[in-house]
Structures are given as C-alpha cells and as structure tokens.
mmCIF file of C-alpha atoms and ligand atoms in Angstrom:
data_model
loop_
_atom_site.group_PDB
_atom_site.id
_atom_site.type_symbol
_atom_site.label_atom_id
_atom_site.label_comp_id
_atom_site.label_asym_id
_atom_site.label_seq_id
_atom_site.Cartn_x
_atom_site.Cartn_y
_atom_site.Cartn_z
ATOM 1 C CA MET A 10 16.800 19.351 -7.226
ATOM 2 C CA LEU A 11 13.742 17.353 -6.336
ATOM 3 C CA ASP A 12 15.438 13.976 -6.768
ATOM 4 C CA ARG A 13 17.890 14.782 -3.957
ATOM 5 C CA VAL A 14 15.126 15.293 -1.398
ATOM 6 C CA PRO A 15 14.674 12.062 0.590
ATOM 7 C CA LEU A 16 11.314 10.360 0.093
ATOM 8 C CA HIS A 17 10.449 10.589 3.809
ATOM 9 C CA GLU A 18 10.822 14.388 3.692
ATOM 10 C CA ILE A 19 8.579 14.633 0.639
ATOM 11 C CA GLN A 20 6.098 12.439 2.505
ATOM 12 C CA ARG A 21 6.340 14.585 5.640
ATOM 13 C CA GLU A 22 5.550 17.720 3.631
ATOM 14 C CA ALA A 23 2.617 15.984 1.919
ATOM 15 C CA PHE A 24 1.355 14.904 5.372
ATOM 16 C CA ARG A 25 1.719 18.461 6.693
ATOM 17 C CA ALA A 26 -0.228 19.865 3.739
ATOM 18 C CA ASP A 27 -3.018 17.276 4.071
ATOM 19 C CA VAL A 28 -3.347 17.950 7.819
ATOM 20 C CA ARG A 29 -3.353 21.709 7.325
ATOM 21 C CA ASP A 30 -5.963 21.587 4.544
ATOM 22 C CA GLY A 31 -8.041 18.765 5.990
ATOM 23 C CA LEU A 32 -8.389 20.357 9.427
ATOM 24 C CA ALA A 33 -9.183 23.789 7.933
ATOM 25 C CA ALA A 34 -12.088 22.337 5.913
ATOM 26 C CA PRO A 35 -15.655 22.895 7.172
ATOM 27 C CA ALA A 36 -16.045 19.104 7.589
ATOM 28 C CA LYS A 37 -12.666 18.046 8.969
ATOM 29 C CA ARG A 38 -11.100 15.056 7.235
ATOM 30 C CA LEU A 39 -7.747 13.360 6.696
ATOM 31 C CA PRO A 40 -6.788 10.935 3.914
ATOM 32 C CA SER A 41 -6.785 7.380 5.258
ATOM 33 C CA ARG A 42 -3.363 6.581 3.815
ATOM 34 C CA TRP A 43 -1.777 8.469 6.743
ATOM 35 C CA LEU A 44 -3.133 5.839 9.154
ATOM 36 C CA TYR A 45 -0.272 3.553 8.147
ATOM 37 C CA ASP A 46 2.877 4.650 9.954
ATOM 38 C CA ASP A 47 4.822 1.771 11.604
ATOM 39 C CA ARG A 48 2.455 1.620 14.574
ATOM 40 C CA GLY A 49 -0.613 1.971 12.353
ATOM 41 C CA SER A 50 0.571 -0.874 10.129
ATOM 42 C CA GLU A 51 1.125 -3.073 13.215
ATOM 43 C CA LEU A 52 -2.340 -2.234 14.516
ATOM 44 C CA PHE A 53 -3.878 -2.991 11.135
ATOM 45 C CA GLU A 54 -2.186 -6.405 11.166
ATOM 46 C CA GLU A 55 -3.764 -6.941 14.598
ATOM 47 C CA ILE A 56 -7.155 -5.891 13.229
ATOM 48 C CA THR A 57 -6.961 -8.562 10.551
ATOM 49 C CA ARG A 58 -6.839 -11.215 13.304
ATOM 50 C CA LEU A 59 -9.759 -9.861 15.376
ATOM 51 C CA PRO A 60 -12.845 -12.052 15.715
ATOM 52 C CA GLU A 61 -15.082 -9.187 14.511
ATOM 53 C CA TYR A 62 -12.976 -8.355 11.438
ATOM 54 C CA TYR A 63 -14.217 -10.929 8.943
ATOM 55 C CA PRO A 64 -12.743 -9.575 5.624
ATOM 56 C CA THR A 65 -9.184 -10.909 5.820
ATOM 57 C CA ARG A 66 -10.000 -14.421 6.928
ATOM 58 C CA THR A 67 -12.994 -14.683 4.599
ATOM 59 C CA GLU A 68 -10.991 -13.565 1.575
ATOM 60 C CA THR A 69 -8.152 -15.931 2.479
ATOM 61 C CA ARG A 70 -10.596 -18.823 2.701
ATOM 62 C CA ILE A 71 -12.078 -17.942 -0.696
ATOM 63 C CA LEU A 72 -8.606 -17.813 -2.256
ATOM 64 C CA GLU A 73 -7.797 -21.207 -0.731
ATOM 65 C CA ALA A 74 -11.068 -22.835 -1.702
ATOM 66 C CA ARG A 75 -11.100 -21.463 -5.259
ATOM 67 C CA ALA A 76 -7.382 -21.692 -5.988
ATOM 68 C CA GLU A 77 -7.846 -24.011 -8.966
ATOM 69 C CA GLU A 78 -10.501 -21.890 -10.643
ATOM 70 C CA ILE A 79 -8.464 -18.759 -10.041
ATOM 71 C CA ALA A 80 -5.416 -20.421 -11.582
ATOM 72 C CA ALA A 81 -7.457 -21.453 -14.634
ATOM 73 C CA PHE A 82 -8.735 -17.889 -14.976
ATOM 74 C CA CYS A 83 -5.189 -16.470 -14.866
ATOM 75 C CA GLY A 84 -3.600 -18.987 -17.229
ATOM 76 C CA PRO A 85 0.034 -20.196 -17.349
ATOM 77 C CA ARG A 86 3.264 -18.175 -17.026
ATOM 78 C CA ALA A 87 1.476 -15.076 -15.753
ATOM 79 C CA THR A 88 3.107 -11.842 -14.694
ATOM 80 C CA VAL A 89 1.376 -10.927 -11.424
ATOM 81 C CA VAL A 90 1.252 -7.223 -10.570
ATOM 82 C CA GLU A 91 0.164 -6.652 -6.975
ATOM 83 C CA TYR A 92 -1.095 -3.217 -5.959
ATOM 84 C CA GLY A 93 0.214 -2.800 -2.399
ATOM 85 C CA ALA A 94 2.484 -5.471 -0.954
ATOM 86 C CA GLY A 95 0.616 -7.039 1.949
ATOM 87 C CA ALA A 96 1.987 -9.343 4.623
ATOM 88 C CA GLY A 97 2.311 -11.913 1.861
ATOM 89 C CA VAL A 98 -0.154 -14.603 2.982
ATOM 90 C CA LYS A 99 -2.669 -14.026 0.197
ATOM 91 C CA THR A 100 0.088 -13.382 -2.315
ATOM 92 C CA ALA A 101 1.759 -16.668 -1.442
ATOM 93 C CA LEU A 102 -1.572 -18.470 -1.792
ATOM 94 C CA VAL A 103 -2.137 -17.095 -5.268
ATOM 95 C CA LEU A 104 1.448 -17.582 -6.463
ATOM 96 C CA ALA A 105 1.407 -21.171 -5.180
ATOM 97 C CA ALA A 106 -1.886 -21.856 -6.961
ATOM 98 C CA LEU A 107 -1.009 -20.377 -10.357
ATOM 99 C CA ASP A 108 0.408 -22.437 -13.183
ATOM 100 C CA ASN A 109 4.087 -21.530 -13.227
ATOM 101 C CA PRO A 110 3.874 -17.744 -12.727
ATOM 102 C CA ALA A 111 6.843 -16.034 -14.372
ATOM 103 C CA VAL A 112 7.221 -12.640 -12.733
ATOM 104 C CA TYR A 113 5.807 -11.019 -9.597
ATOM 105 C CA VAL A 114 5.715 -7.212 -9.446
ATOM 106 C CA PRO A 115 4.692 -5.890 -6.016
ATOM 107 C CA ILE A 116 4.024 -2.127 -5.925
ATOM 108 C CA ASP A 117 4.173 -0.292 -2.601
ATOM 109 C CA ILE A 118 5.116 3.149 -1.335
ATOM 110 C CA ALA A 119 7.040 1.659 1.642
ATOM 111 C CA GLY A 120 10.305 0.633 -0.025
ATOM 112 C CA ASP A 121 11.828 -1.145 2.984
ATOM 113 C CA PHE A 122 8.646 -3.111 3.679
ATOM 114 C CA LEU A 123 8.520 -4.016 0.001
ATOM 115 C CA GLU A 124 12.087 -5.341 0.013
ATOM 116 C CA LEU A 125 11.351 -7.416 3.102
ATOM 117 C CA ALA A 126 8.172 -8.868 1.605
ATOM 118 C CA ALA A 127 9.989 -9.608 -1.663
ATOM 119 C CA ALA A 128 12.864 -11.331 0.174
ATOM 120 C CA ARG A 129 10.404 -13.508 2.096
ATOM 121 C CA LEU A 130 8.598 -14.527 -1.080
ATOM 122 C CA SER A 131 11.796 -15.322 -2.952
ATOM 123 C CA GLU A 132 12.740 -17.790 -0.184
ATOM 124 C CA ARG A 133 9.461 -19.580 -0.750
ATOM 125 C CA PHE A 134 9.457 -19.253 -4.571
ATOM 126 C CA PRO A 135 13.159 -19.237 -5.536
ATOM 127 C CA TRP A 136 12.363 -19.748 -9.248
ATOM 128 C CA LEU A 137 10.106 -16.693 -9.430
ATOM 129 C CA GLU A 138 11.449 -13.413 -10.819
ATOM 130 C CA ILE A 139 10.452 -10.654 -8.368
ATOM 131 C CA ARG A 140 10.544 -7.031 -9.538
ATOM 132 C CA PRO A 141 9.451 -4.691 -6.704
ATOM 133 C CA VAL A 142 8.341 -1.184 -7.679
ATOM 134 C CA THR A 143 8.449 1.518 -4.991
ATOM 135 C CA ALA A 144 5.553 3.804 -5.847
ATOM 136 C CA ASP A 145 2.163 5.034 -4.688
ATOM 137 C CA PHE A 146 -0.198 2.771 -6.598
ATOM 138 C CA THR A 147 -2.987 5.356 -6.449
ATOM 139 C CA ALA A 148 -0.810 7.726 -8.489
ATOM 140 C CA GLU A 149 0.558 7.603 -12.026
ATOM 141 C CA LEU A 150 3.368 5.023 -12.163
ATOM 142 C CA ASP A 151 5.420 3.059 -14.661
ATOM 143 C CA LEU A 152 6.091 -0.646 -14.519
ATOM 144 C CA PRO A 153 9.605 -1.793 -15.510
ATOM 145 C CA ASP A 154 9.649 -1.651 -19.318
ATOM 146 C CA ASP A 155 11.465 -4.969 -19.713
ATOM 147 C CA LEU A 156 8.699 -7.157 -18.282
ATOM 148 C CA PRO A 157 7.868 -10.088 -20.548
ATOM 149 C CA ARG A 158 5.422 -8.921 -23.207
ATOM 150 C CA LEU A 159 3.898 -12.244 -24.173
ATOM 151 C CA ASN A 160 2.735 -13.465 -20.767
ATOM 152 C CA ALA A 161 -0.711 -12.619 -19.454
ATOM 153 C CA ARG A 162 -0.558 -9.823 -16.931
ATOM 154 C CA ILE A 163 -2.746 -10.218 -13.881
ATOM 155 C CA GLY A 164 -3.469 -7.263 -11.598
ATOM 156 C CA PHE A 165 -3.946 -8.463 -8.001
ATOM 157 C CA PHE A 166 -5.636 -6.064 -5.590
ATOM 158 C CA PRO A 167 -6.821 -8.008 -2.536
ATOM 159 C CA GLY A 168 -8.069 -6.917 0.881
ATOM 160 C CA SER A 169 -10.915 -4.695 -0.288
ATOM 161 C CA THR A 170 -8.459 -1.818 -0.352
ATOM 162 C CA ILE A 171 -10.455 -0.619 -3.348
ATOM 163 C CA GLY A 172 -13.179 0.149 -0.787
ATOM 164 C CA ASN A 173 -10.934 2.793 0.771
ATOM 165 C CA LEU A 174 -10.912 4.727 -2.503
ATOM 166 C CA SER A 175 -13.642 7.201 -3.445
ATOM 167 C CA GLU A 176 -15.642 6.331 -6.538
ATOM 168 C CA GLY A 177 -13.535 8.727 -8.605
ATOM 169 C CA GLU A 178 -10.282 7.307 -7.227
ATOM 170 C CA ALA A 179 -11.458 3.741 -7.823
ATOM 171 C CA ARG A 180 -12.291 4.597 -11.432
ATOM 172 C CA THR A 181 -8.913 6.238 -11.941
ATOM 173 C CA PHE A 182 -7.263 3.168 -10.430
ATOM 174 C CA LEU A 183 -9.150 0.778 -12.733
ATOM 175 C CA ARG A 184 -8.286 2.922 -15.749
ATOM 176 C CA ARG A 185 -4.581 3.072 -14.886
ATOM 177 C CA MET A 186 -4.500 -0.639 -14.217
ATOM 178 C CA ARG A 187 -5.741 -1.240 -17.769
ATOM 179 C CA GLY A 188 -2.788 0.813 -18.957
ATOM 180 C CA HIS A 189 -0.323 -1.244 -16.878
ATOM 181 C CA LEU A 190 -1.715 -4.621 -17.849
ATOM 182 C CA GLY A 191 -2.319 -4.094 -21.556
ATOM 183 C CA SER A 192 -5.368 -5.133 -23.523
ATOM 184 C CA GLN A 193 -5.026 -8.837 -22.632
ATOM 185 C CA GLY A 194 -4.630 -8.101 -18.933
ATOM 186 C CA LYS A 195 -6.983 -9.474 -16.306
ATOM 187 C CA ALA A 196 -7.491 -8.574 -12.664
ATOM 188 C CA ILE A 197 -8.332 -10.252 -9.395
ATOM 189 C CA ILE A 198 -9.851 -7.834 -6.908
ATOM 190 C CA GLY A 199 -11.060 -8.435 -3.348
ATOM 191 C CA VAL A 200 -14.309 -6.596 -2.633
ATOM 192 C CA ASP A 201 -16.147 -6.402 0.678
ATOM 193 C CA LEU A 202 -19.879 -6.838 0.083
ATOM 194 C CA ARG A 203 -22.856 -4.936 1.490
ATOM 195 C CA LYS A 204 -24.304 -6.622 4.538
ATOM 196 C CA ASP A 205 -26.322 -5.936 7.644
ATOM 197 C CA LEU A 206 -24.945 -3.347 10.009
ATOM 198 C CA GLY A 207 -25.026 -5.758 12.945
ATOM 199 C CA ARG A 208 -22.191 -7.618 11.255
ATOM 200 C CA LEU A 209 -20.493 -4.647 9.647
ATOM 201 C CA LEU A 210 -20.115 -2.052 12.382
ATOM 202 C CA PRO A 211 -18.446 -4.274 15.024
ATOM 203 C CA ALA A 212 -15.771 -5.066 12.406
ATOM 204 C CA TYR A 213 -14.839 -1.380 12.642
ATOM 205 C CA ASP A 214 -15.431 -0.972 16.378
ATOM 206 C CA ASP A 215 -14.127 -4.126 18.021
ATOM 207 C CA ALA A 216 -14.537 -4.988 21.676
ATOM 208 C CA ALA A 217 -10.781 -5.020 22.341
ATOM 209 C CA GLY A 218 -10.415 -1.454 21.071
ATOM 210 C CA VAL A 219 -7.777 -2.231 18.445
ATOM 211 C CA THR A 220 -9.597 -0.309 15.694
ATOM 212 C CA ALA A 221 -10.005 2.626 18.077
ATOM 213 C CA ALA A 222 -6.248 2.588 18.710
ATOM 214 C CA PHE A 223 -5.613 2.347 14.941
ATOM 215 C CA ASN A 224 -7.824 5.363 14.267
ATOM 216 C CA LEU A 225 -6.539 7.551 17.123
ATOM 217 C CA ASN A 226 -2.932 6.655 16.307
ATOM 218 C CA LEU A 227 -3.308 9.165 13.490
ATOM 219 C CA LEU A 228 -3.523 11.936 16.101
ATOM 220 C CA THR A 229 -0.428 10.532 17.832
ATOM 221 C CA ARG A 230 1.328 10.600 14.466
ATOM 222 C CA ILE A 231 0.397 14.275 14.009
ATOM 223 C CA ASN A 232 1.721 15.000 17.512
ATOM 224 C CA ARG A 233 5.023 13.270 16.759
ATOM 225 C CA GLU A 234 5.672 14.280 13.169
ATOM 226 C CA LEU A 235 4.047 17.715 12.968
ATOM 227 C CA GLU A 236 4.475 18.983 16.543
ATOM 228 C CA GLY A 237 0.816 18.534 17.297
ATOM 229 C CA GLY A 238 -0.815 18.948 20.678
ATOM 230 C CA PHE A 239 -3.716 16.486 20.513
ATOM 231 C CA ASP A 240 -4.755 15.226 23.958
ATOM 232 C CA LEU A 241 -5.757 11.650 23.160
ATOM 233 C CA ALA A 242 -8.034 11.511 26.202
ATOM 234 C CA ARG A 243 -10.195 14.194 24.599
ATOM 235 C CA PHE A 244 -10.959 12.288 21.389
ATOM 236 C CA ALA A 245 -12.872 9.058 20.823
ATOM 237 C CA HIS A 246 -13.150 6.566 17.999
ATOM 238 C CA GLU A 247 -16.443 6.237 16.147
ATOM 239 C CA ALA A 248 -17.454 3.908 13.312
ATOM 240 C CA ARG A 249 -20.622 4.927 11.478
ATOM 241 C CA TRP A 250 -22.506 3.829 8.391
ATOM 242 C CA ASN A 251 -23.002 6.407 5.642
ATOM 243 C CA ASP A 252 -25.951 5.149 3.646
ATOM 244 C CA VAL A 253 -25.543 7.646 0.805
ATOM 245 C CA GLU A 254 -21.926 6.614 0.213
ATOM 246 C CA GLY A 255 -22.478 2.954 1.065
ATOM 247 C CA ALA A 256 -19.481 3.133 3.373
ATOM 248 C CA VAL A 257 -18.420 2.547 6.955
ATOM 249 C CA GLU A 258 -16.650 5.689 8.083
ATOM 250 C CA MET A 259 -14.135 6.078 10.876
ATOM 251 C CA HIS A 260 -14.184 9.364 12.748
ATOM 252 C CA ALA A 261 -12.176 10.833 15.616
ATOM 253 C CA VAL A 262 -14.761 12.637 17.751
ATOM 254 C CA SER A 263 -13.866 15.622 19.889
ATOM 255 C CA LEU A 264 -15.145 15.055 23.445
ATOM 256 C CA ALA A 265 -14.974 18.751 24.364
ATOM 257 C CA ASP A 266 -14.823 22.252 22.962
ATOM 258 C CA GLN A 267 -11.081 22.594 22.545
ATOM 259 C CA THR A 268 -8.277 24.178 20.562
ATOM 260 C CA VAL A 269 -5.351 22.069 19.383
ATOM 261 C CA ALA A 270 -2.001 23.540 18.329
ATOM 262 C CA ILE A 271 -0.351 21.871 15.332
ATOM 263 C CA GLY A 272 2.987 23.358 14.380
ATOM 264 C CA GLY A 273 2.210 27.084 14.230
ATOM 265 C CA ASP A 274 -1.539 26.639 13.620
ATOM 266 C CA LEU A 275 -4.441 26.518 16.039
ATOM 267 C CA VAL A 276 -7.358 24.259 15.193
ATOM 268 C CA ALA A 277 -10.670 24.728 17.032
ATOM 269 C CA PHE A 278 -12.983 21.776 17.708
ATOM 270 C CA ALA A 279 -16.524 21.954 19.000
ATOM 271 C CA ARG A 280 -17.683 19.153 21.299
ATOM 272 C CA GLY A 281 -18.997 16.345 19.081
ATOM 273 C CA GLU A 282 -17.204 17.618 15.979
ATOM 274 C CA THR A 283 -15.292 14.923 14.143
ATOM 275 C CA ILE A 284 -12.332 14.302 11.890
ATOM 276 C CA HIS A 285 -13.332 11.828 9.176
ATOM 277 C CA THR A 286 -10.311 9.572 8.839
ATOM 278 C CA GLU A 287 -11.428 6.716 6.552
ATOM 279 C CA SER A 288 -14.251 5.460 4.365
ATOM 280 C CA SER A 289 -14.559 1.774 3.686
ATOM 281 C CA ARG A 290 -17.014 1.271 0.841
ATOM 282 C CA LYS A 291 -19.108 -1.866 0.643
ATOM 283 C CA TYR A 292 -20.299 -2.856 -2.810
ATOM 284 C CA SER A 293 -23.138 -4.985 -4.068
ATOM 285 C CA PRO A 294 -21.944 -7.202 -6.940
ATOM 286 C CA GLU A 295 -24.129 -5.095 -9.290
ATOM 287 C CA ALA A 296 -22.618 -1.809 -8.094
ATOM 288 C CA PHE A 297 -19.104 -3.187 -8.554
ATOM 289 C CA ASP A 298 -19.995 -4.460 -12.042
ATOM 290 C CA ALA A 299 -21.151 -0.962 -12.962
ATOM 291 C CA LEU A 300 -18.000 0.652 -11.581
ATOM 292 C CA ALA A 301 -15.778 -1.769 -13.494
ATOM 293 C CA ALA A 302 -17.826 -1.423 -16.703
ATOM 294 C CA ALA A 303 -17.418 2.341 -16.637
ATOM 295 C CA GLU A 304 -13.656 1.771 -17.067
ATOM 296 C CA GLY A 305 -13.787 -0.991 -19.681
ATOM 297 C CA TRP A 306 -13.707 -3.987 -17.354
ATOM 298 C CA ALA A 307 -16.233 -6.808 -17.045
ATOM 299 C CA VAL A 308 -16.519 -8.921 -13.921
ATOM 300 C CA THR A 309 -16.535 -12.391 -15.462
ATOM 301 C CA ARG A 310 -15.962 -14.403 -12.261
ATOM 302 C CA LEU A 311 -17.242 -13.913 -8.756
ATOM 303 C CA TRP A 312 -16.011 -16.199 -6.001
ATOM 304 C CA THR A 313 -17.645 -15.725 -2.628
ATOM 305 C CA ASP A 314 -18.137 -17.413 0.764
ATOM 306 C CA GLU A 315 -21.339 -19.119 1.798
ATOM 307 C CA ASP A 316 -22.557 -16.089 3.790
ATOM 308 C CA ARG A 317 -21.741 -13.754 0.879
ATOM 309 C CA LEU A 318 -19.672 -11.528 3.147
ATOM 310 C CA PHE A 319 -16.830 -10.963 0.712
ATOM 311 C CA ALA A 320 -16.141 -11.488 -2.980
ATOM 312 C CA VAL A 321 -13.023 -12.162 -4.987
ATOM 313 C CA MET A 322 -13.795 -10.930 -8.467
ATOM 314 C CA GLY A 323 -12.132 -11.870 -11.751
ATOM 315 C CA LEU A 324 -12.139 -9.051 -14.290
ATOM 316 C CA GLU A 325 -11.461 -9.051 -18.000
ATOM 317 C CA GLN A 326 -11.382 -6.174 -20.425
ATOM 318 C CA THR A 327 -14.331 -5.397 -22.616
ATOM 319 C CA ALA A 328 -12.825 -2.982 -25.093
HETATM 320 C C1 AVI B 420 -7.171 -1.703 4.482
HETATM 321 N N1 AVI B 420 -8.627 -1.603 4.492
HETATM 322 C C2 AVI B 420 -9.215 -2.472 3.473
HETATM 323 C C3 AVI B 420 -9.253 -1.753 5.809
HETATM 324 C C4 AVI B 420 -10.785 -1.656 5.684
HETATM 325 O O1 AVI B 420 -11.461 -2.585 6.135
HETATM 326 O O2 AVI B 420 -11.282 -0.689 5.117
HETATM 327 C C5 AVI B 420 -8.748 -0.712 6.798
HETATM 328 C C6 AVI B 420 -9.445 -0.761 8.123
HETATM 329 N N2 AVI B 420 -9.939 0.262 8.754
HETATM 330 C C7 AVI B 420 -10.457 -0.111 9.887
HETATM 331 N N3 AVI B 420 -10.325 -1.396 10.012
HETATM 332 C C8 AVI B 420 -9.664 -1.845 8.907
#
C-alpha cells in the first residue's frame, strides 16, 4: 500500500537509488536536488547573501524596480502559482506589487517548509487565499481543481532555478506549466544570463568557502542517510565552466585514489576523478527565447539590471 509509506522513506529510497546509479556511472554524477537537506538549505540561504553571489540580490532589485510593470503584465485578481516556495522575500515583493491577487499556490516537495512559508505570508497578506501544494514541481502534478477559473493564472519561477534543469527537463517544465496555467496563463521566470567567467565562477566558488561546504554537504548527507564512508578531507569542491552546455558545474573532486563504502557497496575513485553534483545553466536572452518558443511560450517582457547580469522574463503563450 504505497500511500501508507511515509514520504521521507520514499525519498530515502529514491536517494539511495540515485546514489547507487550515479556513482556506478562512468562519469559519476548526482542529481542536484539532493543538495537540499536541512543543512544544505541553510547553506544555500547563506550563499544568497555572499558578496560574490549576485543572482539573488540582482533579481530582487529587478523585482523591486519593475514592480509596476510586472503588476501591469500580470493584471488584476491573479492566481499566482509559485514553483518552489522560497524564503518568501521575492514572493512577498510580487504579491505586494500585484493588483489585488486572489490566490497564491506555492508548490514545494518540503511540506513542513511550505506550511511555514505559507503561514508567514498569510500574516503579511491576511486577505490572500493561500493553497499550498506539496509536490515535486519537476514531476507531473495536479493543482487543486477548485481554483478560480476566471482569474489570470501566473506561473512564478524565480531564482534561476530553471538553470538547474537540463534542456529536456526545462522543456518538460515549460510544457507542464502551460497545462497548469491554461491557455490564458502567463509566467514570470528568473533567468541568470551569460556573462564573463571572471564574474561567474567566483559566484560558485566564494572566498568564504560556503559554496564548497554546500557542495560537500552532499557527501555528509550520504554518510548520514545511506551509511556512507566518505572522508570529507579527501574531497574538494570545484566550480567549472562547461562551454558546450553553457553551464557552471559543481564537482566534488577526489584528492586521492580511494575506495568508499556506501551501505553494502564499494565505490572506487581515482585521484582527480569527480562527482558532478550540479549544473547551473546561463542563458542568453535569444537562447531562452528559443527554449520557450519550443514549448509554445513567447518572452514578451524582459526586465534586467544595468549590468545585464540577470533577467526577469515575462512569458505569454503563443498557441
Ligand atoms: C538554486 N540555484 C538557482 C542555485 C544556482 O545558482 O544554480 C544553486 C547554487 N549552487 C551553487 N550556488 C548556488
């Protein structure tokens, strides 16, 4: 009876399977979503405040500066569907700017975090109907079927999280979002733009070592949850640019020839071999247009900062 198995056990088994398969692959890799246990989420919050990590503060400034135009784009009495419930700062900015939003639907896999975020927002916006949905927004999901039908639905996907999806995953996401929002739906998506590596790489390899801790925390998580034997002193963080993919990649680099036990398995690492733990794609506006167009979306607004580091894009449907 699948519905009697607690979600955290289903998650643990999915984690185990991803670690087993990912570390048995010729090029070792792990899906980046496993970076976000409690400690990983805390470290990510810390990253967003680092001097080198420009995306969060740049996007927030764009949302503040362009609040009126964004509100005009969304229209009155909108139903806002947010993919991933963040710490709430950007959400609050957008909800405060919009003309009388009717319903807010945050979607997140972490149910307790979602409830907390929803409770915080309802203190600030007591008149707003909040309908949290606990689900993995990269998978098939259903929105509550009693959401108002007449109001415009706005998909909100800030933070450049879309950059952490492969091209195929991003296309699937855009396609599913069309399904959730209906033919009149619009979207507001935060996209980190291509830029010189002198600016980009330090954002993923900061001087204080917070990103390194965030990356290597994944090995600590394997040790704790899957009886792993990673020696953290024998792995290092690396951020590198992959020009073919147009992405900054995070890797955990083995500093020695070594064998690591994980549960009953033994995983061999050569010195210098890496585990690829995350890709963070950087788009040109043209490349993002093309991606969106392939799934029936047109980027009709692009709000950016004066250095063109980051873009908040407004999307409407073409078909
Ligand atoms: C959540 N995501 C958009 C972040 C990014 O920039 O790709 C995750 C991150 N990884 C390292 N630093 C931040």
